[in-house]
Tab-separated table of C-alpha atoms in Angstrom:
chain	number	residue	atom	x	y	z
A	19	UNK	CA	-14.006	25.138	15.315
A	20	UNK	CA	-12.102	22.906	12.730
A	21	UNK	CA	-13.629	24.911	10.135
A	22	UNK	CA	-12.026	28.091	10.988
A	23	UNK	CA	-8.768	26.376	12.127
A	24	UNK	CA	-8.539	25.119	8.252
A	25	UNK	CA	-9.218	28.613	7.096
A	26	UNK	CA	-6.399	29.841	9.242
A	27	UNK	CA	-4.176	26.988	8.282
A	28	UNK	CA	-5.069	27.456	4.479
A	29	UNK	CA	-3.591	30.994	4.657
A	30	UNK	CA	-0.398	30.393	6.314
A	31	UNK	CA	2.778	30.662	4.019
A	32	UNK	CA	3.725	27.150	4.212
A	33	UNK	CA	0.244	25.917	3.184
A	34	UNK	CA	0.381	28.614	0.441
A	35	UNK	CA	3.522	27.343	-0.995
A	36	UNK	CA	2.140	23.498	-0.482
A	37	UNK	CA	-0.917	24.787	-2.662
A	38	UNK	CA	0.946	26.660	-5.483
A	39	UNK	CA	3.142	23.889	-6.806
A	40	UNK	CA	1.166	21.219	-8.579
A	41	UNK	CA	3.474	18.187	-8.056
A	42	UNK	CA	3.444	18.505	-4.291
A	43	UNK	CA	0.326	16.927	-3.609
A	44	UNK	CA	0.467	13.786	-5.756
A	45	UNK	CA	4.388	13.487	-4.588
A	46	UNK	CA	3.018	13.447	-0.746
A	47	UNK	CA	-0.031	11.212	-1.562
A	48	UNK	CA	2.578	8.566	-3.169
A	49	UNK	CA	4.691	8.811	-0.144
A	50	UNK	CA	1.689	8.242	2.062
A	51	UNK	CA	0.536	5.156	-0.093
A	52	UNK	CA	3.950	3.436	-0.296
A	53	UNK	CA	4.145	3.833	3.695
A	54	UNK	CA	0.722	2.359	4.075
A	55	UNK	CA	1.979	-0.579	1.875
A	56	UNK	CA	5.135	-1.006	4.029
A	57	UNK	CA	3.016	-0.810	7.071
A	58	UNK	CA	0.274	-3.224	5.853
A	59	UNK	CA	3.176	-5.756	4.999
A	60	UNK	CA	4.751	-5.733	8.196
A	61	UNK	CA	1.859	-5.512	10.427
A	62	UNK	CA	0.131	-7.948	8.355
A	63	UNK	CA	2.749	-10.420	8.319
A	64	UNK	CA	2.999	-10.149	12.269
A	65	UNK	CA	-0.728	-9.791	12.884
A	66	UNK	CA	-1.398	-13.126	10.817
A	67	UNK	CA	1.162	-14.996	12.960
A	68	UNK	CA	-0.487	-14.001	15.915
A	69	UNK	CA	-3.948	-14.676	14.426
A	70	UNK	CA	-2.724	-18.200	13.305
A	71	UNK	CA	-0.293	-19.321	16.229
A	72	UNK	CA	-1.257	-16.817	19.221
A	73	UNK	CA	2.203	-15.860	19.031
A	74	UNK	CA	4.961	-14.586	17.143
A	75	UNK	CA	8.888	-15.394	17.280
A	76	UNK	CA	11.172	-12.664	18.684
A	77	UNK	CA	12.881	-12.528	14.878
A	78	UNK	CA	9.712	-11.570	13.573
A	79	UNK	CA	8.914	-8.771	16.417
A	80	UNK	CA	12.581	-7.606	15.724
A	81	UNK	CA	11.804	-7.314	12.120
A	82	UNK	CA	8.130	-6.184	11.975
A	83	UNK	CA	8.321	-3.557	14.677
A	84	UNK	CA	10.733	-1.284	13.210
A	85	UNK	CA	9.216	-1.299	9.879
A	86	UNK	CA	5.899	-0.280	11.183
A	87	UNK	CA	7.628	2.631	13.133
A	88	UNK	CA	9.499	3.963	10.010
A	89	UNK	CA	6.162	3.445	8.071
A	90	UNK	CA	4.566	5.225	10.916
A	91	UNK	CA	7.021	8.034	10.934
A	92	UNK	CA	6.527	8.331	7.065
A	93	UNK	CA	2.802	8.556	7.267
A	94	UNK	CA	2.693	10.992	10.212
A	95	UNK	CA	4.983	13.465	7.921
A	96	UNK	CA	3.265	13.002	4.740
A	97	UNK	CA	-0.250	13.052	6.331
A	98	UNK	CA	0.691	16.163	8.120
A	99	UNK	CA	1.858	18.100	5.161
A	100	UNK	CA	-1.146	16.736	3.246
A	101	UNK	CA	-3.434	18.284	5.798
A	102	UNK	CA	-1.390	21.486	5.178
A	103	UNK	CA	-1.841	21.356	1.367
A	104	UNK	CA	-5.473	20.860	1.565
A	105	UNK	CA	-6.948	21.616	4.938
A	106	UNK	CA	-10.339	22.781	3.787
A	107	UNK	CA	-10.543	19.053	2.220
A	108	UNK	CA	-9.459	17.201	5.203
A	109	UNK	CA	-9.828	18.892	8.656
A	110	UNK	CA	-13.706	19.429	8.492
A	111	UNK	CA	-14.318	16.033	6.611
A	112	UNK	CA	-16.149	13.585	8.962
A	113	UNK	CA	-14.641	10.602	7.375
A	114	UNK	CA	-10.831	12.421	8.071
A	115	UNK	CA	-12.144	12.801	11.639
A	116	UNK	CA	-13.101	9.043	11.779
A	117	UNK	CA	-9.765	7.962	10.006
A	118	UNK	CA	-8.036	10.040	12.794
A	119	UNK	CA	-9.770	8.124	15.606
A	120	UNK	CA	-9.011	5.100	14.277
A	121	UNK	CA	-5.480	5.893	13.563
A	122	UNK	CA	-5.133	6.625	17.620
A	123	UNK	CA	-6.841	3.242	18.377
A	124	UNK	CA	-4.401	1.616	16.041
A	125	UNK	CA	-1.340	2.981	17.604
A	126	UNK	CA	-2.409	2.206	20.970
A	127	UNK	CA	-3.476	-1.663	19.843
A	128	UNK	CA	-0.087	-1.903	18.022
A	129	UNK	CA	2.047	-0.928	20.733
A	130	UNK	CA	0.271	-2.929	23.217
A	131	UNK	CA	0.467	-5.952	20.743
A	132	UNK	CA	4.231	-5.475	20.062
A	133	UNK	CA	4.764	-5.109	24.045
A	134	UNK	CA	2.767	-8.293	24.790
A	135	UNK	CA	4.225	-10.407	21.868
A	136	UNK	CA	7.950	-9.167	22.948
A	137	UNK	CA	7.439	-9.927	26.529
A	138	UNK	CA	8.384	-13.730	26.228
A	139	UNK	CA	6.175	-16.315	27.874
A	140	UNK	CA	3.144	-16.836	26.125
A	141	UNK	CA	2.652	-20.617	26.855
A	142	UNK	CA	-0.673	-20.054	28.738
A	143	UNK	CA	-3.726	-19.907	26.673
A	144	UNK	CA	-5.037	-16.302	28.028
A	145	UNK	CA	-2.011	-14.172	26.400
A	146	UNK	CA	-2.320	-16.301	23.389
A	147	UNK	CA	-5.919	-15.594	23.277
A	148	UNK	CA	-5.459	-11.986	23.875
A	149	UNK	CA	-2.531	-11.820	21.026
A	150	UNK	CA	-4.781	-13.467	18.633
A	151	UNK	CA	-7.298	-10.679	19.410
A	152	UNK	CA	-4.783	-7.749	19.494
A	153	UNK	CA	-3.460	-8.948	15.902
A	154	UNK	CA	-6.871	-9.413	14.629
A	155	UNK	CA	-8.006	-5.964	15.923
A	156	UNK	CA	-4.792	-4.154	14.488
A	157	UNK	CA	-5.188	-5.475	11.052
A	158	UNK	CA	-8.962	-4.614	11.063
A	159	UNK	CA	-8.204	-1.056	12.088
A	160	UNK	CA	-5.613	-0.784	9.438
A	161	UNK	CA	-8.157	-1.907	6.784
A	162	UNK	CA	-10.704	0.307	8.097
A	163	UNK	CA	-8.018	3.578	8.148
A	164	UNK	CA	-7.186	2.650	4.395
A	165	UNK	CA	-10.703	2.467	3.511
A	166	UNK	CA	-11.710	5.813	5.390
A	167	UNK	CA	-8.923	7.454	3.817
A	168	UNK	CA	-9.856	6.599	0.278
A	169	UNK	CA	-13.309	7.780	0.981
A	170	UNK	CA	-12.222	10.983	2.177
A	171	UNK	CA	-12.410	12.288	-1.369
A	172	UNK	CA	-15.958	11.172	-2.065
A	173	UNK	CA	-17.806	12.528	1.128
A	174	UNK	CA	-18.087	16.191	2.096
B	1	UNK	CA	-12.198	-3.419	-36.111
B	2	UNK	CA	-9.291	-1.371	-34.665
B	3	UNK	CA	-8.096	-1.164	-31.139
B	4	UNK	CA	-9.617	2.494	-30.465
B	5	UNK	CA	-13.061	0.846	-31.479
B	6	UNK	CA	-12.831	-1.938	-28.838
B	7	UNK	CA	-11.927	0.609	-26.360
B	8	UNK	CA	-15.229	2.410	-27.347
B	9	UNK	CA	-17.286	-0.852	-27.232
B	10	UNK	CA	-15.869	-1.796	-23.607
B	11	UNK	CA	-16.589	1.624	-22.408
B	12	UNK	CA	-20.169	1.410	-23.566
B	13	UNK	CA	-20.856	-2.281	-21.950
B	14	UNK	CA	-23.610	-2.052	-19.203
B	15	UNK	CA	-21.041	-2.718	-16.663
B	16	UNK	CA	-18.701	0.039	-17.551
B	17	UNK	CA	-21.565	2.335	-17.786
B	18	UNK	CA	-22.717	1.467	-14.320
B	19	UNK	CA	-19.317	1.880	-12.980
B	20	UNK	CA	-19.039	5.182	-14.459
B	21	UNK	CA	-22.563	6.742	-13.933
B	22	UNK	CA	-22.982	5.300	-10.531
B	23	UNK	CA	-21.771	7.447	-7.350
B	24	UNK	CA	-20.692	4.565	-5.232
B	25	UNK	CA	-19.375	1.659	-7.728
B	26	UNK	CA	-16.375	3.765	-8.750
B	27	UNK	CA	-15.177	4.513	-5.302
B	28	UNK	CA	-15.999	1.009	-3.889
B	29	UNK	CA	-13.719	-0.544	-6.966
B	30	UNK	CA	-11.097	1.976	-6.147
B	31	UNK	CA	-11.086	1.245	-2.694
B	32	UNK	CA	-10.468	-2.467	-3.215
B	33	UNK	CA	-8.033	-1.675	-5.677
B	34	UNK	CA	-5.881	0.548	-3.246
B	35	UNK	CA	-6.489	-2.378	-0.309
B	36	UNK	CA	-4.991	-4.915	-2.775
B	37	UNK	CA	-2.552	-2.866	-4.290
B	38	UNK	CA	-1.024	-1.782	-0.965
B	39	UNK	CA	-0.990	-5.598	0.337
B	40	UNK	CA	0.723	-6.478	-2.977
B	41	UNK	CA	3.570	-3.921	-2.543
B	42	UNK	CA	3.930	-4.171	1.254
B	43	UNK	CA	4.383	-7.973	0.961
B	44	UNK	CA	6.968	-7.887	-1.837
B	45	UNK	CA	8.773	-5.046	-0.275
B	46	UNK	CA	9.167	-7.201	2.662
B	47	UNK	CA	10.823	-9.940	0.741
B	48	UNK	CA	12.795	-7.486	-1.477
B	49	UNK	CA	14.094	-5.900	1.522
B	50	UNK	CA	15.054	-9.168	2.905
B	51	UNK	CA	16.907	-10.071	-0.271
B	52	UNK	CA	18.830	-6.550	-0.220
B	53	UNK	CA	19.668	-7.333	3.541
B	54	UNK	CA	17.945	-4.279	4.975
B	55	UNK	CA	15.484	-6.338	7.519
B	56	UNK	CA	14.903	-9.979	8.517
B	57	UNK	CA	18.263	-11.181	8.029
B	58	UNK	CA	17.248	-14.057	10.762
B	59	UNK	CA	14.377	-15.281	8.499
B	60	UNK	CA	15.192	-17.693	5.598
B	61	UNK	CA	14.130	-16.515	2.286
B	62	UNK	CA	12.079	-19.398	1.556
B	63	UNK	CA	10.269	-19.101	4.722
B	64	UNK	CA	9.285	-15.606	4.146
B	65	UNK	CA	8.324	-16.531	0.284
B	66	UNK	CA	6.176	-19.223	1.617
B	67	UNK	CA	4.415	-17.287	4.037
B	68	UNK	CA	3.809	-14.170	2.136
B	69	UNK	CA	3.337	-14.948	-1.643
B	70	UNK	CA	0.157	-16.638	-1.397
B	71	UNK	CA	-1.146	-13.323	0.196
B	72	UNK	CA	0.746	-11.280	-2.665
B	73	UNK	CA	-0.911	-13.569	-5.452
B	74	UNK	CA	-4.538	-13.245	-3.861
B	75	UNK	CA	-4.058	-9.425	-3.496
B	76	UNK	CA	-2.635	-9.056	-7.014
B	77	UNK	CA	-5.941	-11.015	-8.445
B	78	UNK	CA	-8.210	-8.582	-6.526
B	79	UNK	CA	-5.982	-5.647	-7.952
B	80	UNK	CA	-6.172	-7.011	-11.402
B	81	UNK	CA	-9.837	-7.555	-11.387
B	82	UNK	CA	-10.761	-4.146	-9.604
B	83	UNK	CA	-8.192	-2.341	-11.971
B	84	UNK	CA	-9.840	-3.765	-15.145
B	85	UNK	CA	-13.059	-2.644	-14.102
B	86	UNK	CA	-11.764	0.762	-13.142
B	87	UNK	CA	-10.131	0.853	-16.736
B	88	UNK	CA	-13.132	-0.192	-18.513
B	89	UNK	CA	-15.493	2.946	-16.911
B	90	UNK	CA	-13.371	5.076	-19.019
B	91	UNK	CA	-11.297	3.191	-21.214
B	92	UNK	CA	-10.045	5.656	-23.932
B	93	UNK	CA	-9.138	8.131	-21.390
B	94	UNK	CA	-7.091	5.860	-19.354
B	95	UNK	CA	-5.379	4.504	-22.709
B	96	UNK	CA	-4.658	7.811	-23.817
B	97	UNK	CA	-2.915	8.890	-20.442
B	98	UNK	CA	0.939	8.750	-20.149
B	99	UNK	CA	0.860	8.127	-16.384
B	100	UNK	CA	-1.228	5.006	-17.117
B	101	UNK	CA	0.850	3.722	-20.000
B	102	UNK	CA	3.980	4.078	-17.912
B	103	UNK	CA	2.119	2.300	-14.813
B	104	UNK	CA	1.718	-0.597	-17.257
B	105	UNK	CA	5.303	-0.511	-18.207
B	106	UNK	CA	6.450	-0.379	-14.734
B	107	UNK	CA	4.044	-3.466	-14.130
B	108	UNK	CA	5.462	-5.457	-16.963
B	109	UNK	CA	9.237	-4.823	-15.794
B	110	UNK	CA	8.300	-5.664	-12.144
B	111	UNK	CA	6.900	-9.187	-13.721
B	112	UNK	CA	9.787	-9.666	-15.986
B	113	UNK	CA	12.231	-8.951	-12.946
B	114	UNK	CA	10.556	-11.572	-10.659
B	115	UNK	CA	10.435	-14.000	-13.594
B	116	UNK	CA	14.097	-13.726	-14.278
B	117	UNK	CA	14.650	-13.821	-10.331
B	118	UNK	CA	12.737	-17.230	-10.083
B	119	UNK	CA	14.458	-18.618	-13.346
B	120	UNK	CA	17.923	-17.817	-12.104
B	121	UNK	CA	18.861	-16.681	-8.348
B	122	UNK	CA	15.510	-18.509	-6.985
B	123	UNK	CA	16.454	-21.831	-8.548
B	124	UNK	CA	19.223	-22.811	-6.071
B	125	UNK	CA	17.942	-20.478	-3.123
B	126	UNK	CA	18.352	-23.527	-0.959
B	127	UNK	CA	22.099	-22.766	-1.285
B	128	UNK	CA	21.938	-19.231	-0.063
B	129	UNK	CA	18.399	-19.438	2.064
B	130	UNK	CA	20.043	-18.389	5.164
B	131	UNK	CA	23.088	-16.682	3.573
B	132	UNK	CA	24.205	-12.902	4.392
B	133	UNK	CA	24.428	-10.977	2.355
B	134	UNK	CA	22.280	-12.848	-0.407
B	135	UNK	CA	23.950	-13.320	-3.792
B	136	UNK	CA	24.608	-10.396	-6.132
B	137	UNK	CA	21.951	-11.548	-8.544
B	138	UNK	CA	19.241	-11.897	-5.897
B	139	UNK	CA	20.239	-8.414	-4.167
B	140	UNK	CA	19.776	-6.911	-7.432
B	141	UNK	CA	16.679	-8.334	-8.202
B	142	UNK	CA	15.182	-7.153	-4.772
B	143	UNK	CA	16.180	-3.628	-5.634
B	144	UNK	CA	15.149	-3.315	-9.205
B	145	UNK	CA	11.635	-4.976	-7.838
B	146	UNK	CA	11.500	-2.199	-5.302
B	147	UNK	CA	12.125	0.400	-7.693
B	148	UNK	CA	9.464	-0.981	-10.305
B	149	UNK	CA	6.658	-1.508	-7.530
B	150	UNK	CA	7.334	2.197	-6.020
B	151	UNK	CA	7.238	3.458	-9.781
B	152	UNK	CA	3.550	1.518	-9.961
B	153	UNK	CA	2.222	3.264	-7.046
B	154	UNK	CA	3.497	6.605	-7.842
B	155	UNK	CA	2.436	6.557	-11.787
B	156	UNK	CA	-1.150	5.061	-10.474
B	157	UNK	CA	-1.453	8.115	-8.170
B	158	UNK	CA	-0.429	10.479	-11.107
B	159	UNK	CA	-3.155	9.205	-13.219
B	160	UNK	CA	-5.743	10.865	-11.019
B	161	UNK	CA	-3.857	14.316	-11.562
B	162	UNK	CA	-3.505	13.907	-15.051
B	163	UNK	CA	-6.918	12.393	-16.711
B	164	UNK	CA	-8.335	14.694	-19.294
């Protein structure tokens, strides 16, 4: 099914435009990597506070959350266009599918982590332990997503 | 021996040959390079955006640099080590690549900008640690740093599309 979807997508006018211009794919990939860097910086900073302290100050949440959202939006747009530009190389690829699965998990984990960190009272040990775990999980998922993304080019 | 001869010798080493000919060594090194570089750029961008005044105005600059820069330097060490090994695998080809040459230039400019910033604006950071806006020199350094690191990433990505 994904193969037929990628075949259909690759024949659409939008995909044909993206395929014919040589500079588009490297530019999209550059934007994608820059957005990953932004996400890594913000989520890493937030996550390391959680892992170390079991909490993050409201200032950190207020700074990191919008940065993660902006980076996520840039990743969504650039990633969608990259799929449209090279559907045969992405959609049927098993690591691309793994990456998308991990991405869903990361979005859910990060949303839950920010919500819990922003909720306020984390004086008891349970939320601190949960926040530590969620912070570590979010960072681990991000690292796995970056690794899976890089290996798409090397796996059929 | 001339420089090109040195590059050929580097390419002929057992390690460079193994990286070039192995099916998995190059992708592993490339993965480490991407992970390290995104961490370097991400943490530096956070400090730069704070200097410019886009984000984190509630955070003293020194607190951000103390928390982030050890991670930046550790990641930079991994990026350089993996980058050198990737370079060794096809030293002559990379050396002749314009995008690679420009990437090294952008990297040098980013380093120079950071050195000047630490020498001048950052030297009296305690007088403007929580100030808004930051001094003009600090804002300029932050903006230039962003431009140079974006260039490093973009040019790095173009290397793969322009190698011959």
